[in-house]
Amino acid sequence: MDRQVTEKLRVVILFGGRSGEHDVSLASATSVLNALDVNRFAPLPVYLDQHGNWFPGTSPSDAARGDTVSSDSTIAACDLLNDPFRWLQNQADVVFPVLHGTYGEDGTMQGLLEILGLPYVGPGVAASAVAMDKAIFKQLMEAHGLPVLPWQLVTAKQLDAEVDQVIDQLEAKLAYPLFTKPANLGSSVGISRCEDRSDLLAGLKEARRYDLRVVVEQGIRPRELEIAILGNDDPQASVVGEIRPQRSFYDYTAKYLSGDSELLIPAPLDARTARDSQELAIAAFRAIDGVGMGRVDLFLDATDDRLYVNEINTIPGFTEISMFPKLWNASGIGYRELVTQLIDLGLERARQTQTLTRTYRALVAE
Ligand SMILES: Nc1ncnc2c1ncn2[C@@H]1O[C@H](COP(=O)(O)OP(=O)(O)OP(=O)(O)O)[C@@H](O)[C@H]1O
Ligand SMILES: [Mg+2]
């Protein structure tokens, strides 16, 4: 390698992964790799297949073709296959996990990168885990006085033992339509809209297939607003965007398959609602201790103009047509600049945490 190349920051792009959003990750990683500023960064793609194997130097297009043999001779594939973690430590200056969902966005990968001492893009372990868990997320929003729709947590144990009583209690507290959701899964998988008692029974059973905890939530007719957040200590909000799904709700088909949902950027809102949405998005991001990036999804109840926090995606979609880069583009930060800022924010965060005292022994010695 010539000197110029070695002086560049080596950015490992992790993509693929074991979640249902594997294919979305391939599309996101393609866009990130295309946008990476090669004057400053040397990209190193690493593909994670659906079984948990790691493949260095496999590009998203190789992965899509099923070709996982690295064509890059500078990468010792066997090292990585035998000991991917040591390999990562040696090869990466910073890691950009472009992984959505379970084992990528939920704090587990972030934990691994923390243990390896590697700087990475996006929120840390706790923020990632909290954002993935719809129940803990709602509890945290409530603790911060931030608005969420009325909801109730139901456990598998309750469902298996006393489903009729559970449904009685839900009906006493919430009014149809209701949404049933597995607590810890994304991409609208396992989510149902329930109009009546028999729907609710079916919805609870469906969600329980995916998780031992089920969130039951008051249904409204929302306008769906999304705000992109960027920053560490002083997170900034993008302009507000709106999604108008063509289907009855923004389900997996609407998100990834049909592509017919309408994106409005900026959302047609009065100035005050737009500002309130941005402030709420930043408050929610701060509440989970978010750093780097996040896409905050809000519901606006069209009947009374009230805003609710729905969820935060800590590794939002990064394809050319994804909301996160589009919102920043509309806010004056183009795709390339966005990726550069995200990497710099990850490095900044790592510099800050490296100065912290981590051991009890060190405390005693001081
Ligand atoms: N309480 C509700 N009232 C009306 N519509 C809802 C409600 N909850 C969810 N929806 C609809 O279902 C969609 C998916 O729900 P939600 O965003 O909670 O889960 P998710 O999409 O699985 O999570 P992720 O966005 O991380 O993949 C929403 O975008 C919205 O269209
Ligand atoms: Mg969602």
Coordinates of C-alpha atoms and ligand atoms in Angstrom, one line a residue:
M1 CA 0.0 0.0 0.0
D2 CA 1.4 3.4 -0.8
R3 CA 1.7 6.0 1.9
Q4 CA -1.2 8.1 0.8
V5 CA -3.5 5.1 1.2
T6 CA -2.3 4.2 4.7
E7 CA -2.7 7.7 5.9
K8 CA -6.4 7.6 5.2
L9 CA -8.8 6.6 7.9
R10 CA -9.8 3.0 7.5
V11 CA -13.6 2.8 7.7
V12 CA -15.0 -0.6 8.1
I13 CA -18.6 -0.7 6.7
L14 CA -20.5 -3.6 8.3
F15 CA -23.6 -4.6 6.4
G16 CA -26.0 -7.5 5.8
G17 CA -26.6 -9.1 9.2
R18 CA -29.0 -11.5 10.6
S19 CA -32.2 -9.5 10.8
G20 CA -35.2 -9.4 8.5
E21 CA -33.8 -6.1 7.2
H22 CA -30.7 -7.9 5.6
D23 CA -31.6 -6.7 2.1
V24 CA -32.3 -3.2 3.1
S25 CA -28.9 -3.1 4.7
L26 CA -27.3 -4.1 1.4
A27 CA -29.0 -1.2 -0.3
S28 CA -28.0 1.2 2.5
A29 CA -24.4 0.1 2.4
T30 CA -24.2 0.5 -1.3
S31 CA -25.2 4.1 -0.9
V32 CA -22.9 4.8 2.0
L33 CA -19.9 3.3 0.1
N34 CA -20.7 5.3 -3.0
A35 CA -20.9 8.5 -0.9
L36 CA -17.8 7.9 1.2
D37 CA -15.2 10.7 0.7
V38 CA -12.2 8.6 -0.7
N39 CA -9.9 11.6 -0.2
R40 CA -10.1 11.1 3.5
F41 CA -11.4 7.6 4.0
A42 CA -10.3 4.1 2.9
P43 CA -13.5 2.0 2.9
L44 CA -13.4 -1.7 3.8
P45 CA -16.7 -3.4 3.4
V46 CA -17.4 -6.4 5.6
Y47 CA -20.4 -8.5 4.8
L48 CA -22.2 -10.4 7.6
D49 CA -24.4 -13.2 6.2
Q50 CA -27.7 -14.4 7.6
H51 CA -25.9 -17.2 9.6
G52 CA -23.5 -14.9 11.4
N53 CA -20.4 -15.4 9.2
W54 CA -18.2 -12.4 8.4
F55 CA -16.8 -11.8 4.9
P56 CA -14.1 -9.1 4.5
G57 CA -13.8 -7.2 1.2
T58 CA -17.2 -8.6 0.0
S59 CA -19.1 -5.6 -1.5
P60 CA -22.8 -5.3 -1.3
S61 CA -23.1 -6.2 -5.0
D62 CA -20.9 -9.3 -4.4
A63 CA -23.1 -10.2 -1.5
A64 CA -26.3 -9.8 -3.5
R65 CA -24.9 -12.2 -6.1
G66 CA -23.9 -14.7 -3.3
D67 CA -20.2 -14.2 -4.1
T68 CA -18.5 -14.0 -0.8
V69 CA -14.9 -14.7 -1.9
S70 CA -12.9 -11.6 -1.5
S71 CA -11.2 -10.3 -4.6
D72 CA -9.0 -8.0 -2.6
S73 CA -5.7 -9.8 -1.9
T74 CA -4.7 -7.3 0.7
I75 CA -7.4 -8.7 3.0
A76 CA -6.5 -11.8 4.8
A77 CA -9.9 -13.6 4.7
C78 CA -8.8 -16.5 6.8
D79 CA -7.8 -14.2 9.6
L80 CA -11.2 -12.7 9.6
L81 CA -13.0 -16.0 9.4
N82 CA -11.0 -17.4 12.2
D83 CA -11.0 -14.4 14.5
P84 CA -13.1 -11.6 13.0
F85 CA -12.7 -9.5 16.2
R86 CA -9.0 -9.4 16.2
W87 CA -9.0 -8.7 12.5
L88 CA -11.4 -5.8 13.0
Q89 CA -9.2 -4.4 15.8
N90 CA -6.2 -4.5 13.4
Q91 CA -7.9 -3.2 10.3
A92 CA -10.3 -0.6 11.4
D93 CA -9.8 3.0 12.6
V94 CA -13.6 3.4 12.8
V95 CA -16.6 1.2 12.1
F96 CA -19.8 2.3 10.4
P97 CA -22.4 -0.4 11.2
V98 CA -24.9 -0.1 8.4
L99 CA -27.0 -2.9 9.9
H100 CA -30.7 -2.6 10.6
G101 CA -32.7 -4.5 13.3
T102 CA -31.7 -7.4 15.5
Y103 CA -27.9 -7.9 16.1
G104 CA -27.0 -4.7 14.4
E105 CA -29.2 -1.8 15.6
D106 CA -30.2 -3.2 19.0
G107 CA -27.0 -2.6 21.0
T108 CA -25.4 -6.0 20.6
M109 CA -23.0 -5.0 17.8
Q110 CA -22.3 -1.7 19.6
G111 CA -21.4 -3.8 22.7
L112 CA -18.9 -5.8 20.7
L113 CA -17.4 -2.7 19.2
E114 CA -17.1 -1.2 22.7
I115 CA -15.3 -4.3 23.9
L116 CA -12.9 -4.1 21.0
G117 CA -12.3 -0.4 21.7
L118 CA -13.3 0.7 18.3
P119 CA -14.9 4.0 17.5
Y120 CA -18.2 3.6 15.6
V121 CA -21.0 5.6 14.0
G122 CA -24.3 6.1 15.8
P123 CA -25.7 5.6 19.3
G124 CA -24.2 3.4 21.9
V125 CA -25.3 0.3 23.6
A126 CA -28.0 1.5 25.9
A127 CA -29.6 4.0 23.4
S128 CA -29.6 1.4 20.7
A129 CA -31.2 -1.3 23.0
V130 CA -33.8 1.0 24.4
A131 CA -34.8 2.3 20.9
M132 CA -35.3 -1.3 19.7
D133 CA -37.6 -2.2 22.6
K134 CA -41.0 -0.6 22.1
A135 CA -42.1 -1.2 25.7
I136 CA -38.9 0.1 27.5
F137 CA -38.8 3.0 25.0
K138 CA -42.4 4.1 25.9
Q139 CA -41.7 3.8 29.6
L140 CA -38.6 6.0 29.1
M141 CA -40.6 8.6 27.1
E142 CA -43.2 8.6 29.9
A143 CA -40.5 9.1 32.5
H144 CA -39.3 12.1 30.6
G145 CA -42.9 13.5 30.3
L146 CA -42.8 13.0 26.5
P147 CA -46.1 12.1 24.9
V148 CA -46.8 8.5 23.7
L149 CA -50.1 7.0 22.7
P150 CA -51.9 5.1 25.5
W151 CA -50.6 1.5 25.6
Q152 CA -50.3 -1.6 27.7
L153 CA -47.6 -4.3 28.0
V154 CA -48.8 -7.9 27.9
T155 CA -46.4 -10.8 28.6
A156 CA -46.5 -14.2 27.0
K157 CA -47.1 -15.7 30.4
Q158 CA -50.3 -13.7 30.9
L159 CA -51.4 -14.5 27.3
D160 CA -50.8 -18.2 27.8
A161 CA -52.6 -18.4 31.2
E162 CA -55.5 -15.9 31.0
V163 CA -56.0 -14.5 27.6
D164 CA -59.7 -13.6 28.2
Q165 CA -58.9 -11.6 31.3
V166 CA -56.1 -9.9 29.5
I167 CA -58.4 -8.9 26.7
D168 CA -61.1 -7.7 29.2
Q169 CA -58.5 -5.5 30.8
L170 CA -57.3 -4.1 27.5
E171 CA -60.8 -3.3 26.4
A172 CA -61.4 -1.5 29.7
K173 CA -58.4 0.7 29.2
L174 CA -58.1 1.2 25.4
A175 CA -60.6 1.7 22.6
Y176 CA -60.6 0.0 19.2
P177 CA -58.8 0.1 16.8
L178 CA -55.8 -1.2 18.7
F179 CA -52.4 -2.1 17.4
T180 CA -50.6 -5.2 18.6
K181 CA -46.8 -5.3 18.3
P182 CA -43.9 -7.5 19.4
A183 CA -41.9 -5.4 21.8
N184 CA -38.6 -6.0 20.3
L185 CA -38.7 -6.3 16.5
G186 CA -38.7 -3.8 13.6
S187 CA -40.0 -3.5 10.1
S188 CA -43.6 -3.8 11.0
V189 CA -43.2 -7.6 11.3
G190 CA -45.8 -9.2 13.6
I191 CA -47.8 -5.9 13.8
S192 CA -51.6 -6.1 13.5
R193 CA -54.4 -3.5 13.4
C194 CA -57.3 -4.9 15.5
E195 CA -60.9 -3.7 15.0
D196 CA -62.6 -6.0 17.5
R197 CA -62.1 -8.7 20.1
S198 CA -61.5 -11.5 17.7
D199 CA -58.9 -9.4 15.8
L200 CA -57.3 -8.6 19.1
L201 CA -57.0 -12.3 20.0
A202 CA -55.4 -13.0 16.6
G203 CA -53.2 -10.0 16.8
L204 CA -51.9 -10.9 20.3
K205 CA -51.2 -14.4 19.2
E206 CA -49.4 -13.2 16.1
A207 CA -47.2 -10.8 18.0
R208 CA -46.5 -13.4 20.7
R209 CA -44.9 -15.6 18.0
Y210 CA -42.1 -13.1 17.7
D211 CA -41.6 -11.9 21.3
L212 CA -42.4 -12.8 24.9
R213 CA -43.6 -9.3 25.4
V214 CA -46.4 -7.7 23.4
V215 CA -47.2 -4.0 23.2
V216 CA -50.9 -3.1 22.7
E217 CA -51.4 0.5 21.6
Q218 CA -54.3 2.8 21.0
G219 CA -54.8 3.2 17.3
I220 CA -55.4 6.7 15.8
R221 CA -55.5 8.0 12.3
P222 CA -52.0 9.6 12.3
R223 CA -50.1 11.8 10.0
E224 CA -46.7 10.1 10.1
L225 CA -43.8 12.6 10.6
E226 CA -40.1 11.8 10.6
I227 CA -37.2 14.0 11.7
A228 CA -33.5 13.2 11.2
I229 CA -31.2 14.0 14.1
L230 CA -27.4 14.6 13.8
G231 CA -24.9 15.4 16.6
N232 CA -23.4 14.4 19.9
D233 CA -23.7 16.9 22.7
D234 CA -25.8 19.3 20.8
P235 CA -28.0 17.2 18.5
Q236 CA -29.7 19.1 15.6
A237 CA -33.0 18.4 13.9
S238 CA -33.5 18.3 10.2
V239 CA -36.6 19.7 8.5
V240 CA -39.7 17.6 9.2
G241 CA -40.7 15.0 6.6
E242 CA -44.0 13.2 6.2
I243 CA -44.9 9.7 4.9
R244 CA -48.2 9.1 3.3
P245 CA -48.6 5.4 3.0
Q246 CA -50.9 4.2 0.3
R247 CA -51.8 1.1 2.2
S248 CA -53.9 1.0 5.4
F249 CA -50.7 1.4 7.5
Y250 CA -47.0 1.7 6.9
D251 CA -46.3 -2.1 6.9
Y252 CA -43.4 -4.1 5.6
T253 CA -44.9 -4.1 2.0
A254 CA -45.4 -0.4 2.0
K255 CA -41.9 0.2 3.4
Y256 CA -39.8 -2.0 1.3
L257 CA -41.7 -3.7 -1.5
S258 CA -44.4 -1.5 -3.0
G259 CA -42.4 1.7 -2.9
D260 CA -45.6 3.7 -3.5
S261 CA -45.6 5.6 -0.2
E262 CA -45.5 9.3 -0.8
L263 CA -42.7 11.2 0.9
L264 CA -43.3 14.9 1.6
I265 CA -40.2 17.0 2.4
P266 CA -40.8 19.3 4.1
A267 CA -44.1 18.1 5.6
P268 CA -46.9 20.6 4.9
L269 CA -47.2 21.9 8.5
D270 CA -47.7 25.3 10.1
A271 CA -44.4 26.8 11.4
R272 CA -45.4 26.1 15.1
T273 CA -46.2 22.4 14.6
A274 CA -43.0 22.0 12.6
R275 CA -40.9 23.6 15.4
D276 CA -42.7 21.6 18.1
S277 CA -42.0 18.4 16.1
Q278 CA -38.3 19.2 15.9
E279 CA -38.1 20.0 19.6
L280 CA -40.0 16.8 20.6
A281 CA -37.6 14.8 18.3
I282 CA -34.5 16.3 19.9
A283 CA -36.0 15.7 23.4
A284 CA -36.8 12.1 22.6
F285 CA -33.3 11.6 21.2
R286 CA -31.7 13.1 24.3
A287 CA -33.9 11.0 26.6
I288 CA -32.5 7.7 25.2
D289 CA -29.0 9.2 25.4
G290 CA -28.7 9.2 21.7
V291 CA -25.4 10.3 20.0
G292 CA -24.4 10.6 16.3
M293 CA -27.7 10.0 14.5
G294 CA -31.2 8.9 14.8
R295 CA -34.5 9.1 12.9
V296 CA -37.3 10.1 15.2
D297 CA -40.8 9.0 14.0
L298 CA -43.8 11.0 15.4
F299 CA -47.5 10.7 15.0
L300 CA -49.6 13.8 14.5
D301 CA -53.2 13.2 15.4
A302 CA -55.0 15.0 12.7
T303 CA -58.2 15.3 14.8
D304 CA -56.6 17.4 17.6
D305 CA -53.1 18.3 16.3
R306 CA -51.4 16.4 19.2
L307 CA -48.0 15.0 18.7
Y308 CA -46.8 11.6 19.9
V309 CA -43.4 9.9 19.8
N310 CA -43.7 6.6 18.0
E311 CA -40.2 5.4 17.8
I312 CA -36.5 6.2 17.2
N313 CA -34.4 4.3 14.6
T314 CA -30.8 4.5 15.6
I315 CA -29.5 3.1 12.3
P316 CA -32.1 4.5 9.9
G317 CA -32.3 3.5 6.2
F318 CA -29.5 5.0 4.1
T319 CA -30.6 4.2 0.6
E320 CA -30.8 7.1 -1.9
I321 CA -34.6 7.1 -1.4
S322 CA -34.4 6.8 2.4
M323 CA -35.8 9.6 4.6
F324 CA -32.7 10.1 6.7
P325 CA -30.4 11.3 3.9
K326 CA -33.2 13.0 2.1
L327 CA -34.2 15.0 5.2
W328 CA -30.6 16.2 5.6
N329 CA -30.3 17.0 2.0
A330 CA -33.3 19.2 2.3
S331 CA -31.7 20.8 5.4
G332 CA -28.5 21.7 3.5
I333 CA -26.3 18.6 4.2
G334 CA -25.6 16.5 1.1
Y335 CA -25.1 12.7 1.3
R336 CA -21.3 12.8 1.2
E337 CA -21.0 15.5 3.8
L338 CA -23.5 13.6 6.0
V339 CA -21.4 10.4 5.9
T340 CA -18.3 12.4 6.7
Q341 CA -20.0 14.2 9.7
L342 CA -21.3 10.9 11.0
I343 CA -17.8 9.3 11.0
D344 CA -16.3 12.4 12.6
L345 CA -19.1 12.3 15.3
G346 CA -18.2 8.7 16.0
L347 CA -14.5 9.5 16.4
E348 CA -15.3 12.5 18.6
R349 CA -17.4 10.3 20.9
A350 CA -14.7 7.7 21.1
R351 CA -12.1 10.4 22.0
Q352 CA -14.4 11.7 24.8
T353 CA -15.0 8.3 26.3
Q354 CA -11.4 7.3 26.1
T355 CA -10.5 9.9 28.7
L356 CA -12.9 8.4 31.2
T357 CA -11.8 6.4 34.2
R358 CA -13.1 2.9 33.7
T359 CA -11.6 0.8 36.5
Y360 CA -12.0 0.7 40.3
R361 CA -8.3 0.1 40.7
A362 CA -7.5 3.3 38.9
L363 CA -9.9 5.2 41.2
V364 CA -8.2 3.8 44.3
A365 CA -4.8 4.7 42.9
E366 CA -5.8 8.3 42.3
Ligands
LIG1 N1 -51.1 3.4 17.3 C1 -51.1 3.5 16.0 N2 -52.1 4.1 15.3 C2 -52.1 4.2 14.0 N3 -51.2 3.6 13.2 C3 -50.2 2.9 13.8 C4 -50.1 2.8 15.2 N4 -49.0 2.1 15.5 C5 -48.4 1.8 14.3 N5 -49.1 2.3 13.3 C6 -48.8 2.1 11.9 O1 -47.9 0.9 11.7 C7 -46.6 1.3 11.3 C8 -45.6 0.5 11.9 O2 -45.6 0.6 13.3 P1 -44.2 1.0 14.2 O3 -43.5 2.1 13.5 O4 -44.6 1.1 15.6 O5 -43.3 -0.3 14.1 P2 -42.2 -0.8 13.1 O6 -42.4 0.0 11.8 O7 -42.1 -2.2 13.1 O8 -40.8 -0.3 13.6 P3 -39.6 0.1 12.7 O9 -40.0 1.4 12.1 O10 -38.4 0.2 13.6 O11 -39.4 -0.9 11.6 C9 -46.6 2.8 11.5 O12 -45.7 3.4 10.7 C10 -48.0 3.2 11.3 O13 -48.3 3.3 9.9
MG2 MG -42.0 2.4 12.2

